[in-house]
């Protein structure tokens, strides 16, 4: 491969940093291919090369990458360990931009581990720092994550407020995939509150946006939401939404969508 040839070349020339970069890039390729064991192996080799060269930025990058792979594997405590290592290095060198990513990642890991107070603590730190450096996108992500935390803690109104703040940011940054997702998050909360009109408004927004940008997963989730509304006088309409969601879920390979649509259809028929 290209990276293997480059690795051999730079190793022969004794260019330690180039060797480290190659190994780091090889880790990225393996990660995207889903070969996580080889990915982590490449990252650890890159980490050793960056350490030998005393390249702090590269070391922190490897910590982040190793954390991401552990995250993808569901090994959240191991991921947390490496995200913290990255955080400490970013703090030492004053790498403010990357520091927000570390804070965000740590908050997400605590969320997955159901430690919602810790998750909130780090997302609030992420929000504060993102505001300080005027990272508009980072602010939107922090609001979205705080919305998810509030939702899990049972504070629906606070969650909706955070999600609305995220919506406003993503409208400014033009991140339409994120916009679609947040509309669905808000709609699902309104469904739980039996606020049908408000829920349908956000689901229609998500569906239209998803269709416009070709975001089929977003469309499928919007259709599921429309099916959840379960308007009794419109049984055929509900069935149509759910069948379309089921079809999309099967076409793009999302088991959660297929399962949810199937369960709702079963409830509808019986």
Short mmCIF file of C-alpha atoms in Angstrom, two decimals, residues 76-269:
data_model
loop_
_atom_site.label_atom_id
_atom_site.label_comp_id
_atom_site.label_asym_id
_atom_site.label_seq_id
_atom_site.Cartn_x
_atom_site.Cartn_y
_atom_site.Cartn_z
CA UNK A 76 -15.98 3.40 27.23
CA UNK A 77 -13.79 3.28 30.34
CA UNK A 78 -10.69 2.57 28.25
CA UNK A 79 -11.69 5.35 25.85
CA UNK A 80 -12.12 7.70 28.80
CA UNK A 81 -8.61 6.93 30.02
CA UNK A 82 -7.06 7.96 26.69
CA UNK A 83 -9.27 11.02 26.29
CA UNK A 84 -8.06 12.17 29.71
CA UNK A 85 -4.44 11.63 28.66
CA UNK A 86 -5.08 13.80 25.62
CA UNK A 87 -6.81 16.43 27.77
CA UNK A 88 -3.85 16.70 30.14
CA UNK A 89 -1.41 17.17 27.26
CA UNK A 90 -3.65 19.75 25.55
CA UNK A 91 -3.80 21.68 28.82
CA UNK A 92 0.00 21.62 29.22
CA UNK A 93 0.67 22.98 25.73
CA UNK A 94 -2.33 25.34 25.74
CA UNK A 95 -3.93 23.82 22.65
CA UNK A 96 -7.31 25.48 23.25
CA UNK A 97 -9.01 24.44 20.03
CA UNK A 98 -8.31 20.74 20.52
CA UNK A 99 -9.03 21.05 24.24
CA UNK A 100 -12.74 21.55 23.49
CA UNK A 101 -12.77 18.24 21.59
CA UNK A 102 -11.21 16.44 24.56
CA UNK A 103 -13.75 17.93 26.98
CA UNK A 104 -16.58 16.98 24.61
CA UNK A 105 -15.32 13.41 24.19
CA UNK A 106 -14.94 12.94 27.95
CA UNK A 107 -18.47 14.23 28.49
CA UNK A 108 -19.82 11.79 25.90
CA UNK A 109 -18.06 8.85 27.55
CA UNK A 110 -19.54 9.72 30.93
CA UNK A 111 -22.95 9.94 29.22
CA UNK A 112 -22.51 6.44 27.81
CA UNK A 113 -21.47 5.25 31.28
CA UNK A 114 -24.69 6.81 32.68
CA UNK A 115 -22.74 9.20 34.94
CA UNK A 116 -24.87 12.15 33.92
CA UNK A 117 -23.54 14.64 36.47
CA UNK A 118 -19.98 14.10 35.24
CA UNK A 119 -21.23 14.23 31.66
CA UNK A 120 -22.88 17.59 32.35
CA UNK A 121 -19.76 18.91 34.10
CA UNK A 122 -17.54 18.28 31.07
CA UNK A 123 -20.08 19.44 28.50
CA UNK A 124 -20.51 22.69 30.43
CA UNK A 125 -16.72 23.11 30.44
CA UNK A 126 -16.78 22.42 26.71
CA UNK A 127 -19.54 25.03 26.23
CA UNK A 128 -17.70 27.66 28.28
CA UNK A 129 -14.43 27.17 26.41
CA UNK A 130 -16.17 27.06 23.02
CA UNK A 131 -17.81 30.40 23.83
CA UNK A 132 -14.47 31.84 24.92
CA UNK A 133 -12.75 30.96 21.64
CA UNK A 134 -15.89 31.76 19.60
CA UNK A 135 -16.18 28.23 18.20
CA UNK A 136 -19.77 28.48 16.95
CA UNK A 137 -19.97 24.85 15.83
CA UNK A 138 -18.54 23.69 19.17
CA UNK A 139 -21.18 25.72 20.99
CA UNK A 140 -23.91 23.98 18.98
CA UNK A 141 -22.50 20.54 19.72
CA UNK A 142 -22.26 21.34 23.44
CA UNK A 143 -25.89 22.53 23.52
CA UNK A 144 -26.98 19.34 21.73
CA UNK A 145 -25.08 17.14 24.19
CA UNK A 146 -26.47 19.03 27.18
CA UNK A 147 -29.92 18.47 25.72
CA UNK A 148 -29.31 14.72 25.61
CA UNK A 149 -28.08 14.73 29.22
CA UNK A 150 -31.09 16.73 30.43
CA UNK A 151 -33.39 14.35 28.58
CA UNK A 152 -31.82 11.33 30.29
CA UNK A 153 -32.17 13.05 33.65
CA UNK A 154 -35.90 13.51 33.02
CA UNK A 155 -35.84 17.29 32.57
CA UNK A 156 -37.75 17.57 29.30
CA UNK A 157 -38.21 21.35 29.31
CA UNK A 158 -34.51 21.97 29.90
CA UNK A 159 -33.66 19.44 27.19
CA UNK A 160 -35.93 21.19 24.70
CA UNK A 161 -34.36 24.56 25.56
CA UNK A 162 -30.87 23.20 24.92
CA UNK A 163 -31.98 21.52 21.69
CA UNK A 164 -33.56 24.77 20.50
CA UNK A 165 -30.28 26.57 21.17
CA UNK A 166 -28.49 23.89 19.15
CA UNK A 167 -31.02 24.33 16.32
CA UNK A 168 -30.29 28.05 16.15
CA UNK A 169 -26.55 27.41 15.97
CA UNK A 170 -26.80 24.69 13.32
CA UNK A 171 -29.00 26.95 11.19
CA UNK A 172 -26.21 29.53 11.24
CA UNK A 173 -23.46 27.01 10.47
CA UNK A 174 -25.52 25.25 7.81
CA UNK A 175 -25.08 21.80 9.35
CA UNK A 176 -28.25 20.32 7.94
CA UNK A 177 -27.66 16.71 9.04
CA UNK A 178 -27.37 17.92 12.63
CA UNK A 179 -30.42 20.15 12.14
CA UNK A 180 -32.44 17.16 11.00
CA UNK A 181 -31.39 15.09 14.02
CA UNK A 182 -32.17 17.85 16.54
CA UNK A 183 -35.64 18.39 15.07
CA UNK A 184 -36.27 14.69 15.72
CA UNK A 185 -34.95 14.89 19.30
CA UNK A 186 -37.32 17.77 20.04
CA UNK A 187 -40.23 15.99 18.35
CA UNK A 188 -39.72 12.81 20.38
CA UNK A 189 -39.89 14.84 23.60
CA UNK A 190 -43.09 16.49 22.45
CA UNK A 191 -44.54 13.06 21.61
CA UNK A 192 -43.90 11.96 25.20
CA UNK A 193 -45.73 15.10 26.37
CA UNK A 194 -48.66 14.36 24.01
CA UNK A 195 -48.04 17.64 22.19
CA UNK A 196 -48.99 16.31 18.79
CA UNK A 197 -49.03 19.59 16.84
CA UNK A 198 -45.57 20.64 18.04
CA UNK A 199 -44.17 17.15 17.45
CA UNK A 200 -45.55 16.96 13.92
CA UNK A 201 -44.10 20.38 13.08
CA UNK A 202 -40.56 19.25 13.96
CA UNK A 203 -40.97 15.84 12.32
CA UNK A 204 -42.14 17.46 9.09
CA UNK A 205 -39.15 19.80 9.25
CA UNK A 206 -36.80 16.84 9.75
CA UNK A 207 -38.39 14.78 6.99
CA UNK A 208 -38.32 17.60 4.44
CA UNK A 209 -34.74 18.49 5.31
CA UNK A 210 -33.63 14.86 5.19
CA UNK A 211 -35.19 14.35 1.77
CA UNK A 212 -33.64 17.58 0.51
CA UNK A 213 -30.08 16.57 1.45
CA UNK A 214 -30.41 12.82 0.87
CA UNK A 215 -30.08 11.99 4.57
CA UNK A 216 -32.06 8.76 4.49
CA UNK A 217 -31.46 7.83 8.13
CA UNK A 218 -32.93 11.18 9.16
CA UNK A 219 -35.94 10.60 6.91
CA UNK A 220 -36.45 7.12 8.39
CA UNK A 221 -36.32 8.45 11.96
CA UNK A 222 -38.76 11.24 11.08
CA UNK A 223 -41.17 8.69 9.60
CA UNK A 224 -40.87 6.59 12.76
CA UNK A 225 -41.80 9.64 14.78
CA UNK A 226 -44.79 10.36 12.57
CA UNK A 227 -45.81 6.74 13.12
CA UNK A 228 -45.44 7.17 16.90
CA UNK A 229 -47.97 9.99 16.85
CA UNK A 230 -50.48 7.20 16.20
CA UNK A 231 -53.37 9.44 15.25
CA UNK A 232 -56.37 7.07 15.67
CA UNK A 233 -58.46 8.64 12.90
CA UNK A 234 -55.61 8.29 10.42
CA UNK A 235 -54.67 4.61 10.69
CA UNK A 236 -53.81 4.32 6.99
CA UNK A 237 -51.53 7.36 7.18
CA UNK A 238 -49.73 5.94 10.21
CA UNK A 239 -49.28 2.62 8.43
CA UNK A 240 -47.86 4.39 5.38
CA UNK A 241 -45.26 6.22 7.48
CA UNK A 242 -44.18 3.04 9.27
CA UNK A 243 -43.96 0.93 6.11
CA UNK A 244 -41.79 3.58 4.48
CA UNK A 245 -39.58 3.75 7.59
CA UNK A 246 -39.27 -0.04 7.55
CA UNK A 247 -38.31 -0.01 3.88
CA UNK A 248 -35.68 2.69 4.40
CA UNK A 249 -34.29 0.94 7.46
CA UNK A 250 -33.84 -2.27 5.48
CA UNK A 251 -32.31 -0.48 2.48
CA UNK A 252 -29.68 1.42 4.47
CA UNK A 253 -29.12 -1.31 7.05
CA UNK A 254 -30.21 0.24 10.34
CA UNK A 255 -31.49 -2.55 12.64
CA UNK A 256 -32.89 -0.10 15.22
CA UNK A 257 -35.17 1.50 12.63
CA UNK A 258 -36.30 -1.89 11.29
CA UNK A 259 -37.06 -3.17 14.79
CA UNK A 260 -38.92 -0.04 15.88
CA UNK A 261 -40.99 0.13 12.69
CA UNK A 262 -41.83 -3.58 12.93
CA UNK A 263 -42.92 -3.26 16.57
CA UNK A 264 -45.11 -0.22 15.83
CA UNK A 265 -46.69 -1.96 12.84
CA UNK A 266 -47.41 -4.99 15.01
CA UNK A 267 -49.12 -2.75 17.59
CA UNK A 268 -51.09 -1.08 14.80
CA UNK A 269 -52.34 -4.35 13.34
#
